[in-house]
Amino acid sequence: MTTLGGGSPAAPAPAPVNLRKADGHDGTRRPSPVAAGELLAGRYRLLEPVPSTAGGPAVLWRATDQVLARRVAVTVLPARSRTGQAKPFLEAAARTGPVLAPGLARTYDAALEERPGRGRGGVPRVVAAYVISEWVDGRSLAEALLADGPFPPAEAVGLVEQAAEALTAVHAGGLTHGRVTPGNLLLGADGRLRVT
């Protein structure tokens, strides 16, 4: 089975100097191989990094798909990540693409962009390993709990049922999530819960 949320990543290599910084999931500043305004894959325009409570090494960006004129989420591995870390990240994205469920944020695309040179022994250096997914307007369950406190019991049960339905679809696809946390459960503006 493939883990969607990532497992234990290998120890990161030291980050190159003079890298742009972006907000990480835990509010820290992390090296980023991309910057606001850049275009990925000739179509995804990065707008801004998004603070996230999901945890993990990747940086979440709000972006626009210029071909389909829609907002998307772009998850980018930090620049210190190497192809060894990017491979499971991209493989998990490729396996989640076909999984469809109302309570699961869709995966649209994934790519690894490389720039030759400057790597040890002439090995290409990773510019960006990223996953494009559905943008969900709303906030994470973690943010809602911090701001509003516990949910009433009936509402909490409904949210757990929605998460369980989405995870059932993930498991039916032969996958496991690996990081089911309040930071990875989004409460959409439409009132529905989405697993990311």
N, CA and C atoms as an extended XYZ file, in Angstrom:
588
Properties=species:S:1:pos:R:3:atomname:S:1:resname:S:1:resid:I:1 pbc="F F F"
N         0.833       -1.186        0.000 N   MET     1
C         0.000        0.000        0.000 CA  MET     1
C         0.873        1.244        0.000 C   MET     1
N         0.372        2.293       -0.610 N   THR     2
C         1.089        3.560       -0.658 CA  THR     2
C         0.527        4.485        0.403 C   THR     2
N         1.386        5.249        1.030 N   THR     3
C         0.949        6.196        2.044 CA  THR     3
C         0.769        7.562        1.416 C   THR     3
N        -0.409        8.161        1.536 N   LEU     4
C        -0.666        9.473        0.952 CA  LEU     4
C         0.039       10.578        1.703 C   LEU     4
N        -0.030       10.582        2.989 N   GLY     5
C         0.505       11.688        3.777 CA  GLY     5
C         1.999       11.594        4.004 C   GLY     5
N         2.628       10.633        3.429 N   GLY     6
C         4.066       10.481        3.587 CA  GLY     6
C         4.373        9.704        4.849 C   GLY     6
N         5.450        9.038        4.855 N   GLY     7
C         5.887        8.318        6.033 CA  GLY     7
C         7.005        9.094        6.677 C   GLY     7
N         7.998        8.397        7.152 N   SER     8
C         9.155        9.057        7.728 CA  SER     8
C        10.123        9.372        6.610 C   SER     8
N        10.329       10.672        6.291 N   PRO     9
C        11.242       11.001        5.211 CA  PRO     9
C        12.684       10.734        5.631 C   PRO     9
N        13.528       10.507        4.638 N   ALA    10
C        14.946       10.331        4.902 CA  ALA    10
C        15.501       11.627        5.467 C   ALA    10
N        16.619       11.536        6.163 N   ALA    11
C        17.232       12.742        6.721 CA  ALA    11
C        17.539       13.707        5.595 C   ALA    11
N        17.110       14.974        5.721 N   PRO    12
C        17.301       15.929        4.641 CA  PRO    12
C        18.761       16.333        4.513 C   PRO    12
N        19.161       16.581        3.268 N   ALA    13
C        20.500       17.099        3.015 CA  ALA    13
C        20.509       18.575        3.381 C   ALA    13
N        21.664       19.160        3.657 N   PRO    14
C        21.711       20.582        3.977 CA  PRO    14
C        21.148       21.408        2.829 C   PRO    14
N        20.439       22.470        3.152 N   ALA    15
C        19.838       23.324        2.134 CA  ALA    15
C        20.900       24.194        1.485 C   ALA    15
N        20.815       24.374        0.148 N   PRO    16
C        21.725       25.298       -0.504 CA  PRO    16
C        21.471       26.718        0.018 C   PRO    16
N        22.429       27.585       -0.124 N   VAL    17
C        22.273       28.964        0.347 CA  VAL    17
C        21.473       29.791       -0.645 C   VAL    17
N        21.007       30.946       -0.200 N   ASN    18
C        20.287       31.916       -1.024 CA  ASN    18
C        18.982       31.385       -1.610 C   ASN    18
N        18.283       30.556       -0.869 N   LEU    19
C        16.993       30.060       -1.344 CA  LEU    19
C        15.884       30.978       -0.872 C   LEU    19
N        14.855       31.084       -1.694 N   ARG    20
C        13.674       31.827       -1.283 CA  ARG    20
C        13.012       31.089       -0.142 C   ARG    20
N        12.271       31.794        0.693 N   LYS    21
C        11.613       31.172        1.836 CA  LYS    21
C        10.101       31.213        1.638 C   LYS    21
N         9.427       30.215        2.166 N   ALA    22
C         7.968       30.166        2.152 CA  ALA    22
C         7.504       29.625        3.486 C   ALA    22
N         6.295       29.975        3.866 N   ASP    23
C         5.753       29.486        5.123 CA  ASP    23
C         5.536       27.994        5.046 C   ASP    23
N         5.992       27.288        6.075 N   GLY    24
C         5.786       25.853        6.159 CA  GLY    24
C         4.471       25.553        6.843 C   GLY    24
N         4.113       24.284        6.875 N   HIS    25
C         2.859       23.867        7.499 CA  HIS    25
C         2.785       24.254        8.972 C   HIS    25
N         3.928       24.325        9.634 N   ASP    26
C         3.908       24.643       11.058 CA  ASP    26
C         4.171       26.119       11.332 C   ASP    26
N         4.093       26.957       10.296 N   GLY    27
C         4.279       28.395       10.466 CA  GLY    27
C         5.730       28.829       10.401 C   GLY    27
N         6.671       27.887       10.265 N   THR    28
C         8.075       28.250       10.171 CA  THR    28
C         8.404       28.641        8.737 C   THR    28
N         9.550       29.252        8.552 N   ARG    29
C        10.004       29.592        7.214 CA  ARG    29
C        10.902       28.471        6.722 C   ARG    29
N        10.635       27.959        5.520 N   ARG    30
C        11.400       26.847        4.976 CA  ARG    30
C        11.960       27.244        3.608 C   ARG    30
N        13.082       26.625        3.218 N   PRO    31
C        13.602       26.878        1.878 CA  PRO    31
C        12.566       26.442        0.848 C   PRO    31
N        12.365       27.255       -0.171 N   SER    32
C        11.405       26.913       -1.205 CA  SER    32
C        12.060       27.052       -2.571 C   SER    32
N        11.882       26.064       -3.434 N   PRO    33
C        12.442       26.160       -4.771 CA  PRO    33
C        11.593       27.010       -5.709 C   PRO    33
N        10.491       27.555       -5.215 N   VAL    34
C         9.585       28.351       -6.041 CA  VAL    34
C         9.253       29.646       -5.324 C   VAL    34
N         8.687       30.597       -6.080 N   ALA    35
C         8.306       31.891       -5.507 CA  ALA    35
C         6.976       32.338       -6.095 C   ALA    35
N         6.307       33.235       -5.388 N   ALA    36
C         5.037       33.784       -5.866 CA  ALA    36
C         5.223       34.364       -7.265 C   ALA    36
N         4.249       34.134       -8.117 N   GLY    37
C         4.282       34.635       -9.484 CA  GLY    37
C         4.847       33.646      -10.488 C   GLY    37
N         5.564       32.630      -10.016 N   GLU    38
C         6.148       31.660      -10.943 CA  GLU    38
C         5.067       30.767      -11.549 C   GLU    38
N         5.375       30.231      -12.726 N   LEU    39
C         4.472       29.353      -13.446 CA  LEU    39
C         5.072       27.948      -13.445 C   LEU    39
N         4.324       26.976      -12.957 N   LEU    40
C         4.756       25.579      -12.955 CA  LEU    40
C         4.034       24.847      -14.075 C   LEU    40
N         4.756       23.978      -14.757 N   ALA    41
C         4.206       23.156      -15.843 CA  ALA    41
C         3.520       23.991      -16.914 C   ALA    41
N         3.906       25.233      -17.039 N   GLY    42
C         3.335       26.098      -18.069 CA  GLY    42
C         1.889       26.486      -17.840 C   GLY    42
N         1.345       26.217      -16.625 N   ARG    43
C        -0.076       26.533      -16.421 CA  ARG    43
C        -0.468       26.909      -15.005 C   ARG    43
N         0.292       26.513      -13.983 N   TYR    44
C        -0.099       26.762      -12.599 CA  TYR    44
C         0.650       27.975      -12.051 C   TYR    44
N        -0.036       29.107      -11.914 N   ARG    45
C         0.568       30.341      -11.422 CA  ARG    45
C         0.489       30.373       -9.900 C   ARG    45
N         1.656       30.424       -9.242 N   LEU    46
C         1.703       30.472       -7.777 CA  LEU    46
C         1.314       31.862       -7.301 C   LEU    46
N         0.372       31.923       -6.359 N   LEU    47
C        -0.087       33.204       -5.837 CA  LEU    47
C         0.560       33.537       -4.502 C   LEU    47
N         0.433       32.624       -3.522 N   GLU    48
C         1.005       32.884       -2.201 CA  GLU    48
C         1.101       31.598       -1.408 C   GLU    48
N         2.129       31.514       -0.517 N   PRO    49
C         2.181       30.367        0.384 CA  PRO    49
C         1.058       30.495        1.406 C   PRO    49
N         0.531       29.360        1.828 N   VAL    50
C        -0.595       29.334        2.754 CA  VAL    50
C        -0.152       28.692        4.064 C   VAL    50
N        -0.262       29.416        5.183 N   PRO    51
C         0.044       28.763        6.465 CA  PRO    51
C        -0.884       27.569        6.639 C   PRO    51
N        -0.343       26.495        7.165 N   SER    52
C        -1.114       25.267        7.291 CA  SER    52
C        -0.834       24.601        8.621 C   SER    52
N        -1.818       23.889        9.124 N   THR    53
C        -1.654       23.135       10.366 CA  THR    53
C        -1.524       21.639       10.088 C   THR    53
N        -1.300       21.267        8.815 N   ALA    54
C        -1.270       19.855        8.445 CA  ALA    54
C         0.008       19.143        8.866 C   ALA    54
N         1.082       19.841        9.035 N   GLY    55
C         2.356       19.204        9.390 CA  GLY    55
C         3.037       18.617        8.177 C   GLY    55
N         4.266       18.192        8.332 N   GLY    56
C         5.022       17.615        7.224 CA  GLY    56
C         5.974       18.619        6.619 C   GLY    56
N         6.859       18.139        5.740 N   PRO    57
C         7.911       18.991        5.199 CA  PRO    57
C         7.491       19.878        4.037 C   PRO    57
N         6.391       19.607        3.394 N   ALA    58
C         6.005       20.345        2.193 CA  ALA    58
C         5.418       21.709        2.521 C   ALA    58
N         5.426       22.587        1.505 N   VAL    59
C         4.857       23.926        1.623 CA  VAL    59
C         3.627       23.991        0.725 C   VAL    59
N         2.527       24.491        1.267 N   LEU    60
C         1.275       24.613        0.531 CA  LEU    60
C         1.173       26.010       -0.081 C   LEU    60
N         0.784       26.072       -1.361 N   TRP    61
C         0.601       27.339       -2.069 CA  TRP    61
C        -0.824       27.431       -2.613 C   TRP    61
N        -1.366       28.634       -2.602 N   ARG    62
C        -2.602       28.928       -3.337 CA  ARG    62
C        -2.141       29.300       -4.744 C   ARG    62
N        -2.803       28.747       -5.768 N   ALA    63
C        -2.386       28.991       -7.147 CA  ALA    63
C        -3.598       29.022       -8.061 C   ALA    63
N        -3.350       29.375       -9.317 N   THR    64
C        -4.394       29.395      -10.325 CA  THR    64
C        -3.977       28.524      -11.497 C   THR    64
N        -4.885       27.649      -11.917 N   ASP    65
C        -4.680       26.868      -13.133 CA  ASP    65
C        -5.116       27.788      -14.273 C   ASP    65
N        -4.162       28.275      -15.056 N   GLN    66
C        -4.472       29.253      -16.094 CA  GLN    66
C        -5.152       28.631      -17.297 C   GLN    66
N        -5.064       27.321      -17.460 N   VAL    67
C        -5.729       26.658      -18.575 CA  VAL    67
C        -7.219       26.487      -18.277 C   VAL    67
N        -7.541       26.014      -17.068 N   LEU    68
C        -8.939       25.764      -16.717 CA  LEU    68
C        -9.567       26.883      -15.887 C   LEU    68
N        -8.817       27.956      -15.632 N   ALA    69
C        -9.313       29.128      -14.906 CA  ALA    69
C        -9.969       28.743      -13.577 C   ALA    69
N        -9.203       28.041      -12.744 N   ARG    70
C        -9.717       27.662      -11.431 CA  ARG    70
C        -8.584       27.746      -10.414 C   ARG    70
N        -8.975       27.923       -9.154 N   ARG    71
C        -7.991       27.920       -8.074 CA  ARG    71
C        -7.587       26.488       -7.787 C   ARG    71
N        -6.323       26.303       -7.465 N   VAL    72
C        -5.800       24.990       -7.100 CA  VAL    72
C        -4.861       25.147       -5.917 C   VAL    72
N        -4.608       24.045       -5.257 N   ALA    73
C        -3.604       23.985       -4.196 CA  ALA    73
C        -2.364       23.332       -4.792 C   ALA    73
N        -1.199       23.882       -4.490 N   VAL    74
C         0.064       23.316       -4.953 CA  VAL    74
C         0.887       22.981       -3.718 C   VAL    74
N         1.234       21.720       -3.563 N   THR    75
C         2.066       21.278       -2.454 CA  THR    75
C         3.460       21.049       -3.013 C   THR    75
N         4.444       21.789       -2.477 N   VAL    76
C         5.813       21.744       -2.990 CA  VAL    76
C         6.749       21.234       -1.900 C   VAL    76
N         7.588       20.267       -2.255 N   LEU    77
C         8.616       19.827       -1.312 CA  LEU    77
C         9.659       20.931       -1.190 C   LEU    77
N        10.233       21.123       -0.008 N   PRO    78
C        11.259       22.154        0.149 CA  PRO    78
C        12.501       21.827       -0.671 C   PRO    78
N        13.293       22.857       -0.956 N   ALA    79
C        14.456       22.707       -1.827 CA  ALA    79
C        15.463       21.707       -1.298 C   ALA    79
N        15.507       21.488       -0.001 N   ARG    80
C        16.486       20.536        0.528 CA  ARG    80
C        16.131       19.098        0.176 C   ARG    80
N        14.900       18.870       -0.288 N   SER    81
C        14.491       17.526       -0.675 CA  SER    81
C        15.216       17.118       -1.950 C   SER    81
N        15.528       15.881       -2.058 N   ARG    82
C        16.203       15.338       -3.232 CA  ARG    82
C        15.264       14.347       -3.912 C   ARG    82
N        15.672       13.871       -5.070 N   THR    83
C        14.807       12.969       -5.828 CA  THR    83
C        14.403       11.749       -5.025 C   THR    83
N        15.201       11.311       -4.046 N   GLY    84
C        14.839       10.169       -3.210 CA  GLY    84
C        13.592       10.437       -2.398 C   GLY    84
N        13.401       11.672       -1.950 N   GLN    85
C        12.198       12.041       -1.212 CA  GLN    85
C        11.064       12.367       -2.166 C   GLN    85
N        11.397       12.892       -3.320 N   ALA    86
C        10.370       13.292       -4.281 CA  ALA    86
C         9.657       12.080       -4.874 C   ALA    86
N        10.380       10.988       -5.075 N   LYS    87
C         9.786        9.820       -5.724 CA  LYS    87
C         8.554        9.291       -4.985 C   LYS    87
N         8.622        8.999       -3.670 N   PRO    88
C         7.409        8.514       -2.999 CA  PRO    88
C         6.302        9.566       -2.950 C   PRO    88
N         6.681       10.833       -2.850 N   PHE    89
C         5.730       11.953       -2.857 CA  PHE    89
C         4.934       11.956       -4.164 C   PHE    89
N         5.630       11.821       -5.292 N   LEU    90
C         4.975       11.841       -6.598 CA  LEU    90
C         4.235       10.540       -6.895 C   LEU    90
N         4.779        9.406       -6.446 N   GLU    91
C         4.090        8.126       -6.642 CA  GLU    91
C         2.758        8.097       -5.901 C   GLU    91
N         2.748        8.625       -4.679 N   ALA    92
C         1.499        8.672       -3.910 CA  ALA    92
C         0.480        9.549       -4.623 C   ALA    92
N         0.925       10.666       -5.166 N   ALA    93
C         0.014       11.551       -5.907 CA  ALA    93
C        -0.551       10.850       -7.133 C   ALA    93
N         0.292       10.115       -7.853 N   ALA    94
C        -0.182        9.400       -9.041 CA  ALA    94
C        -1.231        8.352       -8.689 C   ALA    94
N        -1.078        7.728       -7.530 N   ARG    95
C        -2.047        6.704       -7.124 CA  ARG    95
C        -3.348        7.320       -6.602 C   ARG    95
N        -3.293        8.533       -6.070 N   THR    96
C        -4.513        9.150       -5.548 CA  THR    96
C        -5.360        9.786       -6.639 C   THR    96
N        -4.750       10.135       -7.762 N   GLY    97
C        -5.491       10.790       -8.844 CA  GLY    97
C        -6.789       10.109       -9.225 C   GLY    97
N        -6.787        8.783       -9.424 N   PRO    98
C        -8.026        8.103       -9.827 CA  PRO    98
C        -9.047        7.914       -8.704 C   PRO    98
N        -8.654        8.143       -7.449 N   VAL    99
C        -9.568        7.906       -6.331 CA  VAL    99
C       -10.544        9.074       -6.231 C   VAL    99
N       -11.830        8.769       -6.362 N   LEU   100
C       -12.862        9.803       -6.322 CA  LEU   100
C       -13.814        9.537       -5.167 C   LEU   100
N       -14.069       10.567       -4.389 N   ALA   101
C       -15.043       10.495       -3.296 CA  ALA   101
C       -15.439       11.924       -2.961 C   ALA   101
N       -16.701       12.148       -2.600 N   PRO   102
C       -17.143       13.508       -2.277 CA  PRO   102
C       -16.338       14.157       -1.148 C   PRO   102
N       -15.839       13.376       -0.206 N   GLY   103
C       -15.125       13.940        0.930 CA  GLY   103
C       -13.612       13.920        0.785 C   GLY   103
N       -13.122       13.735       -0.431 N   LEU   104
C       -11.683       13.662       -0.678 CA  LEU   104
C       -11.278       14.765       -1.646 C   LEU   104
N       -10.302       15.596       -1.255 N   ALA   105
C        -9.803       16.622       -2.165 CA  ALA   105
C        -9.121       15.921       -3.338 C   ALA   105
N        -9.505       16.283       -4.561 N   ARG   106
C        -8.992       15.623       -5.767 CA  ARG   106
C        -7.546       15.986       -6.047 C   ARG   106
N        -6.796       15.032       -6.558 N   THR   107
C        -5.439       15.266       -7.037 CA  THR   107
C        -5.525       15.401       -8.552 C   THR   107
N        -4.990       16.528       -9.074 N   TYR   108
C        -5.083       16.800      -10.510 CA  TYR   108
C        -3.796       16.496      -11.276 C   TYR   108
N        -2.652       16.751      -10.666 N   ASP   109
C        -1.401       16.683      -11.414 CA  ASP   109
C        -0.246       16.529      -10.429 C   ASP   109
N         0.896       16.083      -10.913 N   ALA   110
C         2.108       15.995      -10.100 CA  ALA   110
C         3.298       16.012      -11.042 C   ALA   110
N         4.383       16.629      -10.609 N   ALA   111
C         5.556       16.707      -11.483 CA  ALA   111
C         6.817       16.950      -10.681 C   ALA   111
N         7.926       16.651      -11.326 N   LEU   112
C         9.250       16.920      -10.801 CA  LEU   112
C         9.959       17.730      -11.873 C   LEU   112
N        10.333       18.964      -11.548 N   GLU   113
C        11.081       19.786      -12.491 CA  GLU   113
C        12.515       19.856      -12.012 C   GLU   113
N        13.457       19.584      -12.910 N   GLU   114
C        14.869       19.553      -12.550 CA  GLU   114
C        15.654       20.587      -13.350 C   GLU   114
N        16.774       21.022      -12.766 N   ARG   115
C        17.703       21.929      -13.452 CA  ARG   115
C        19.065       21.244      -13.439 C   ARG   115
N        19.710       21.092      -14.598 N   PRO   116
C        20.999       20.415      -14.628 CA  PRO   116
C        22.095       21.245      -13.974 C   PRO   116
N        23.145       20.536      -13.540 N   GLY   117
C        24.319       21.209      -12.993 CA  GLY   117
C        24.198       21.523      -11.525 C   GLY   117
N        25.295       21.953      -10.948 N   ARG   118
C        25.417       22.373       -9.562 CA  ARG   118
C        25.188       21.264       -8.550 C   ARG   118
N        24.656       20.138       -8.983 N   GLY   119
C        24.510       19.021       -8.067 CA  GLY   119
C        25.840       18.292       -7.925 C   GLY   119
N        25.980       17.501       -6.907 N   ARG   120
C        27.216       16.730       -6.709 CA  ARG   120
C        27.394       15.754       -7.859 C   ARG   120
N        28.572       15.724       -8.415 N   GLY   121
C        28.875       14.786       -9.489 CA  GLY   121
C        28.083       15.024      -10.754 C   GLY   121
N        27.601       16.250      -10.971 N   GLY   122
C        26.837       16.566      -12.169 CA  GLY   122
C        25.410       16.066      -12.151 C   GLY   122
N        24.956       15.550      -11.003 N   VAL   123
C        23.583       15.053      -10.889 CA  VAL   123
C        22.625       16.237      -10.917 C   VAL   123
N        21.531       16.143      -11.689 N   PRO   124
C        20.583       17.271      -11.721 CA  PRO   124
C        20.046       17.579      -10.324 C   PRO   124
N        19.877       18.848      -10.028 N   ARG   125
C        19.332       19.288       -8.753 CA  ARG   125
C        17.825       19.486       -8.915 C   ARG   125
N        17.052       19.078       -7.937 N   VAL   126
C        15.610       19.236       -7.991 CA  VAL   126
C        15.257       20.711       -7.852 C   VAL   126
N        14.515       21.229       -8.800 N   VAL   127
C        14.010       22.589       -8.703 CA  VAL   127
C        12.687       22.552       -7.941 C   VAL   127
N        11.811       21.657       -8.317 N   ALA   128
C        10.530       21.566       -7.624 CA  ALA   128
C         9.906       20.197       -7.835 C   ALA   128
N         9.457       19.598       -6.754 N   ALA   129
C         8.612       18.410       -6.800 CA  ALA   129
C         7.293       18.883       -6.218 C   ALA   129
N         6.227       18.781       -6.988 N   TYR   130
C         4.971       19.352       -6.527 CA  TYR   130
C         3.769       18.518       -6.953 C   TYR   130
N         2.678       18.712       -6.203 N   VAL   131
C         1.404       18.058       -6.477 CA  VAL   131
C         0.343       19.147       -6.580 C   VAL   131
N        -0.481       19.055       -7.611 N   ILE   132
C        -1.574       19.998       -7.818 CA  ILE   132
C        -2.861       19.301       -7.386 C   ILE   132
N        -3.632       19.964       -6.535 N   SER   133
C        -4.879       19.361       -6.064 CA  SER   133
C        -5.988       20.404       -5.973 C   SER   133
N        -7.152       19.907       -5.689 N   GLU   134
C        -8.340       20.749       -5.548 CA  GLU   134
C        -8.125       21.764       -4.431 C   GLU   134
N        -8.505       23.023       -4.693 N   TRP   135
C        -8.475       24.057       -3.667 CA  TRP   135
C        -9.806       23.989       -2.915 C   TRP   135
N        -9.745       23.947       -1.599 N   VAL   136
C       -10.950       23.908       -0.780 CA  VAL   136
C       -11.036       25.215       -0.002 C   VAL   136
N       -12.053       26.036       -0.298 N   ASP   137
C       -12.272       27.256        0.474 CA  ASP   137
C       -12.793       26.863        1.844 C   ASP   137
N       -12.155       27.333        2.866 N   GLY   138
C       -12.573       27.004        4.224 CA  GLY   138
C       -11.374       27.015        5.149 C   GLY   138
N       -11.450       26.218        6.192 N   ARG   139
C       -10.351       26.132        7.153 CA  ARG   139
C       -10.229       24.700        7.633 C   ARG   139
N        -9.068       24.401        8.215 N   SER   140
C        -8.853       23.038        8.695 CA  SER   140
C        -9.634       22.808        9.980 C   SER   140
N        -9.845       21.561       10.278 N   LEU   141
C       -10.508       21.197       11.528 CA  LEU   141
C        -9.671       21.686       12.708 C   LEU   141
N        -8.350       21.651       12.588 N   ALA   142
C        -7.463       22.148       13.646 CA  ALA   142
C        -7.708       23.636       13.900 C   ALA   142
N        -7.817       24.417       12.825 N   GLU   143
C        -8.077       25.853       12.970 CA  GLU   143
C        -9.444       26.103       13.610 C   GLU   143
N       -10.442       25.323       13.198 N   ALA   144
C       -11.786       25.481       13.754 CA  ALA   144
C       -11.800       25.149       15.247 C   ALA   144
N       -11.103       24.088       15.636 N   LEU   145
C       -11.060       23.705       17.047 CA  LEU   145
C       -10.340       24.761       17.885 C   LEU   145
N        -9.251       25.310       17.358 N   LEU   146
C        -8.521       26.353       18.088 CA  LEU   146
C        -9.359       27.619       18.237 C   LEU   146
N       -10.076       27.972       17.187 N   ALA   147
C       -10.854       29.211       17.201 CA  ALA   147
C       -12.170       29.084       17.967 C   ALA   147
N       -12.854       27.942       17.811 N   ASP   148
C       -14.213       27.810       18.323 CA  ASP   148
C       -14.384       26.793       19.445 C   ASP   148
N       -13.360       25.999       19.718 N   GLY   149
C       -13.491       24.962       20.736 CA  GLY   149
C       -14.165       23.727       20.175 C   GLY   149
N       -14.495       22.773       21.036 N   PRO   150
C       -15.087       21.506       20.590 CA  PRO   150
C       -16.422       21.705       19.874 C   PRO   150
N       -16.692       20.791       18.948 N   PHE   151
C       -17.967       20.791       18.235 CA  PHE   151
C       -19.028       20.148       19.105 C   PHE   151
N       -20.288       20.530       18.917 N   PRO   152
C       -21.371       19.805       19.604 CA  PRO   152
C       -21.318       18.330       19.170 C   PRO   152
N       -21.693       17.415       20.055 N   PRO   153
C       -21.566       15.980       19.750 CA  PRO   153
C       -22.167       15.541       18.417 C   PRO   153
N       -23.373       15.984       18.094 N   ALA   154
C       -23.999       15.548       16.839 CA  ALA   154
C       -23.202       16.033       15.627 C   ALA   154
N       -22.691       17.255       15.685 N   GLU   155
C       -21.889       17.785       14.580 CA  GLU   155
C       -20.553       17.037       14.471 C   GLU   155
N       -19.942       16.727       15.609 N   ALA   156
C       -18.681       15.985       15.618 CA  ALA   156
C       -18.866       14.603       14.987 C   ALA   156
N       -19.968       13.931       15.322 N   VAL   157
C       -20.252       12.614       14.745 CA  VAL   157
C       -20.409       12.728       13.230 C   VAL   157
N       -21.098       13.753       12.763 N   GLY   158
C       -21.266       13.956       11.322 CA  GLY   158
C       -19.937       14.166       10.610 C   GLY   158
N       -19.026       14.921       11.231 N   LEU   159
C       -17.708       15.155       10.636 CA  LEU   159
C       -16.889       13.867       10.581 C   LEU   159
N       -16.958       13.073       11.645 N   VAL   160
C       -16.240       11.798       11.663 CA  VAL   160
C       -16.794       10.869       10.586 C   VAL   160
N       -18.116       10.854       10.410 N   GLU   161
C       -18.724       10.017        9.368 CA  GLU   161
C       -18.232       10.438        7.982 C   GLU   161
N       -18.158       11.753        7.732 N   GLN   162
C       -17.677       12.236        6.430 CA  GLN   162
C       -16.222       11.825        6.197 C   GLN   162
N       -15.395       11.969        7.213 N   ALA   163
C       -13.985       11.567        7.089 CA  ALA   163
C       -13.884       10.064        6.848 C   ALA   163
N       -14.678        9.281        7.558 N   ALA   164
C       -14.654        7.821        7.401 CA  ALA   164
C       -15.066        7.407        5.990 C   ALA   164
N       -16.060        8.074        5.410 N   GLU   165
C       -16.484        7.763        4.042 CA  GLU   165
C       -15.356        8.035        3.051 C   GLU   165
N       -14.666        9.169        3.214 N   ALA   166
C       -13.555        9.504        2.313 CA  ALA   166
C       -12.416        8.504        2.468 C   ALA   166
N       -12.099        8.146        3.713 N   LEU   167
C       -11.010        7.194        3.955 CA  LEU   167
C       -11.369        5.795        3.470 C   LEU   167
N       -12.647        5.450        3.488 N   THR   168
C       -13.094        4.170        2.939 CA  THR   168
C       -12.791        4.117        1.447 C   THR   168
N       -13.031        5.217        0.731 N   ALA   169
C       -12.719        5.276       -0.704 CA  ALA   169
C       -11.214        5.159       -0.937 C   ALA   169
N       -10.422        5.796       -0.087 N   VAL   170
C        -8.963        5.706       -0.184 CA  VAL   170
C        -8.527        4.254        0.002 C   VAL   170
N        -9.036        3.610        1.028 N   HIS   171
C        -8.666        2.222        1.308 CA  HIS   171
C        -9.154        1.278        0.207 C   HIS   171
N       -10.336        1.549       -0.346 N   ALA   172
C       -10.850        0.724       -1.445 CA  ALA   172
C        -9.938        0.822       -2.670 C   ALA   172
N        -9.236        1.939       -2.796 N   GLY   173
C        -8.280        2.111       -3.884 CA  GLY   173
C        -6.922        1.493       -3.585 C   GLY   173
N        -6.808        0.783       -2.466 N   GLY   174
C        -5.557        0.126       -2.114 CA  GLY   174
C        -4.532        1.047       -1.477 C   GLY   174
N        -4.976        2.160       -0.950 N   LEU   175
C        -4.080        3.155       -0.367 CA  LEU   175
C        -4.360        3.336        1.119 C   LEU   175
N        -3.385        3.886        1.825 N   THR   176
C        -3.603        4.350        3.192 CA  THR   176
C        -3.245        5.825        3.226 C   THR   176
N        -3.823        6.560        4.146 N   HIS   177
C        -3.559        7.999        4.214 CA  HIS   177
C        -2.254        8.282        4.937 C   HIS   177
N        -2.093        7.803        6.125 N   GLY   178
C        -0.832        7.960        6.835 CA  GLY   178
C        -0.690        9.212        7.666 C   GLY   178
N        -1.550       10.216        7.476 N   ARG   179
C        -1.459       11.459        8.253 CA  ARG   179
C        -2.863       12.030        8.504 C   ARG   179
N        -3.743       11.235        9.040 N   VAL   180
C        -5.085       11.749        9.337 CA  VAL   180
C        -4.985       12.551       10.624 C   VAL   180
N        -4.969       13.856       10.473 N   THR   181
C        -4.888       14.783       11.599 CA  THR   181
C        -5.912       15.885       11.380 C   THR   181
N        -6.258       16.641       12.401 N   PRO   182
C        -7.179       17.759       12.206 CA  PRO   182
C        -6.676       18.778       11.179 C   PRO   182
N        -5.362       18.861       10.992 N   GLY   183
C        -4.811       19.774        9.994 CA  GLY   183
C        -5.024       19.311        8.569 C   GLY   183
N        -5.289       18.017        8.359 N   ASN   184
C        -5.530       17.468        7.026 CA  ASN   184
C        -7.010       17.256        6.728 C   ASN   184
N        -7.868       17.720        7.617 N   LEU   185
C        -9.314       17.646        7.413 CA  LEU   185
C        -9.816       19.074        7.249 C   LEU   185
N       -10.332       19.388        6.056 N   LEU   186
C       -10.755       20.755        5.765 CA  LEU   186
C       -12.267       20.887        5.824 C   LEU   186
N       -12.706       21.926        6.498 N   LEU   187
C       -14.130       22.257        6.548 CA  LEU   187
C       -14.382       23.281        5.460 C   LEU   187
N       -15.033       22.861        4.396 N   GLY   188
C       -15.303       23.749        3.279 CA  GLY   188
C       -16.334       24.796        3.616 C   GLY   188
N       -16.323       25.885        2.843 N   ALA   189
C       -17.315       26.931        3.017 CA  ALA   189
C       -18.722       26.398        2.795 C   ALA   189
N       -18.829       25.272        2.053 N   ASP   190
C       -20.119       24.636        1.808 CA  ASP   190
C       -20.576       23.752        2.977 C   ASP   190
N       -19.762       23.693        4.048 N   GLY   191
C       -20.112       22.900        5.218 CA  GLY   191
C       -19.665       21.451        5.169 C   GLY   191
N       -19.125       21.015        4.007 N   ARG   192
C       -18.664       19.633        3.865 CA  ARG   192
C       -17.224       19.497        4.322 C   ARG   192
N       -16.886       18.332        4.841 N   LEU   193
C       -15.522       18.032        5.242 CA  LEU   193
C       -14.793       17.374        4.092 C   LEU   193
N       -13.516       17.745        3.874 N   ARG   194
C       -12.692       17.123        2.847 CA  ARG   194
C       -11.388       16.649        3.458 C   ARG   194
N       -10.989       15.457        3.118 N   VAL   195
C        -9.714       14.907        3.540 CA  VAL   195
C        -8.682       15.297        2.492 C   VAL   195
N        -7.547       15.838        2.942 N   THR   196
C        -6.485       16.214        2.001 CA  THR   196
C        -5.294       15.299        2.176 C   THR   196
